[in-house]
Coordinates of C-alpha atoms in Angstrom, one line a residue:
Q28 CA 161.7 129.5 34.6
V29 CA 159.0 128.4 37.0
Q30 CA 158.5 129.5 40.6
L31 CA 157.7 126.9 43.3
V32 CA 156.2 127.3 46.8
E33 CA 155.7 124.4 49.2
S34 CA 153.1 124.3 51.9
G35 CA 151.4 121.9 54.2
G36 CA 154.1 120.9 56.5
G37 CA 153.6 120.6 60.3
L38 CA 153.7 118.3 63.2
V39 CA 152.1 114.8 63.0
Q40 CA 152.2 111.7 65.1
A41 CA 153.9 108.5 63.9
G42 CA 151.6 106.5 61.7
G43 CA 149.7 109.6 60.7
S44 CA 149.3 111.3 57.3
L45 CA 150.1 114.7 55.8
R46 CA 149.7 116.2 52.4
L47 CA 152.2 118.7 51.0
S48 CA 151.5 121.0 48.1
C49 CA 153.8 122.6 45.6
A50 CA 152.3 125.6 43.9
V51 CA 153.9 126.1 40.4
S52 CA 153.8 129.5 38.7
G53 CA 155.2 130.7 35.4
R54 CA 155.5 128.9 32.1
T55 CA 155.3 125.1 32.3
F56 CA 155.9 122.4 29.7
S57 CA 154.7 118.9 29.4
T58 CA 158.2 117.6 29.7
N59 CA 158.8 119.4 33.1
V60 CA 159.6 117.2 36.0
I61 CA 158.6 118.1 39.5
G62 CA 160.6 116.4 42.2
W63 CA 160.4 116.2 45.9
F64 CA 163.5 116.1 48.1
R65 CA 164.0 116.2 51.8
Q66 CA 166.9 117.1 54.1
A67 CA 167.3 116.5 57.8
P68 CA 170.0 118.3 59.9
G69 CA 173.4 116.9 59.2
K70 CA 172.2 114.7 56.4
E71 CA 172.4 114.9 52.6
R72 CA 169.5 116.0 50.5
E73 CA 167.5 112.9 49.8
F74 CA 165.3 112.1 46.8
V75 CA 161.7 111.4 47.7
T76 CA 159.7 111.2 44.4
A77 CA 159.3 112.8 41.0
V78 CA 156.4 113.2 38.5
M79 CA 156.3 114.5 35.0
W80 CA 154.1 117.5 34.5
G81 CA 152.5 116.2 31.3
G82 CA 152.0 112.6 32.5
T83 CA 151.4 110.4 35.5
R84 CA 154.5 108.2 35.5
T85 CA 156.2 108.5 38.9
D86 CA 159.5 107.5 40.6
Y87 CA 160.0 106.9 44.3
G88 CA 162.9 106.6 46.6
D89 CA 163.3 103.3 48.5
S90 CA 162.7 104.8 51.9
V91 CA 159.2 106.1 51.0
K92 CA 158.0 103.6 48.4
G93 CA 154.6 102.3 49.3
R94 CA 154.0 105.1 51.8
F95 CA 154.2 108.3 49.8
T96 CA 152.3 109.2 46.7
T97 CA 152.9 112.2 44.3
S98 CA 150.3 113.6 42.0
R99 CA 149.7 116.7 40.0
D100 CA 146.8 118.8 39.1
S101 CA 147.7 121.0 36.1
A102 CA 144.5 122.9 36.3
K103 CA 145.5 124.1 39.7
N104 CA 149.1 124.4 38.9
T105 CA 149.9 122.2 41.9
V106 CA 151.8 119.1 42.7
Y107 CA 151.0 117.1 45.8
L108 CA 152.9 114.8 48.1
Q109 CA 150.6 112.5 50.1
M110 CA 152.5 111.0 53.0
N111 CA 151.0 108.1 54.9
S112 CA 152.3 105.8 57.6
L113 CA 154.7 108.5 58.7
K114 CA 157.8 107.7 60.8
P115 CA 160.0 109.8 63.0
D116 CA 162.8 109.3 60.4
D117 CA 160.6 111.2 57.9
T118 CA 161.3 114.4 59.9
A119 CA 163.0 116.8 57.5
V120 CA 162.5 119.9 55.5
Y121 CA 160.8 119.0 52.3
Y122 CA 161.5 120.8 49.0
C123 CA 159.9 120.7 45.6
A124 CA 162.0 121.3 42.6
A125 CA 161.6 121.6 38.8
R126 CA 163.7 120.6 35.8
R127 CA 163.0 121.2 32.1
S128 CA 162.9 117.6 31.1
P129 CA 163.7 114.1 32.3
Y130 CA 166.5 113.8 29.7
G131 CA 170.2 114.4 30.2
G132 CA 170.4 113.0 33.7
S133 CA 168.6 111.3 36.5
S134 CA 165.7 113.0 38.2
R135 CA 166.9 111.6 41.5
V136 CA 169.9 114.0 41.4
P137 CA 169.3 117.4 42.9
A138 CA 171.9 119.1 40.7
N139 CA 169.8 118.3 37.6
Y140 CA 167.0 120.6 38.8
D141 CA 166.7 124.2 37.8
A142 CA 164.4 125.7 40.3
W143 CA 163.6 125.1 44.0
G144 CA 161.0 126.1 46.5
Q145 CA 161.8 127.4 50.0
G146 CA 161.0 124.2 51.8
T147 CA 158.4 123.2 54.4
Q148 CA 159.2 121.5 57.7
V149 CA 157.7 118.1 58.5
T150 CA 158.1 116.8 62.0
V151 CA 156.9 113.3 63.0
S152 CA 156.6 112.6 66.7
S153 CA 157.1 109.1 68.2

């Protein structure tokens, strides 16, 4: 099982940018999927994006498509979430998560992930 630690959250003005990092430790496999989710108070955990560890194919939630980009650097054991054109509605705790493979269920579903980071707060001011 891998261990995940998010970092890079903070306060940013609307329209600004922020980059989150997810440090991955432990044994990784090319089929691993690293997903990003976010959760605001009183709301359900929402899918943001996902990327396969051994590839570059990505998937994005409708609310962030065209604004957020995920990438991975296997040499640094890190997955990034680049967030541009931030809106106040993007304010949430952001989590990265890992699952063994993209098979057997949608990578948009939190229950299909095996490991989670502790989360990092992102606050976007108006």
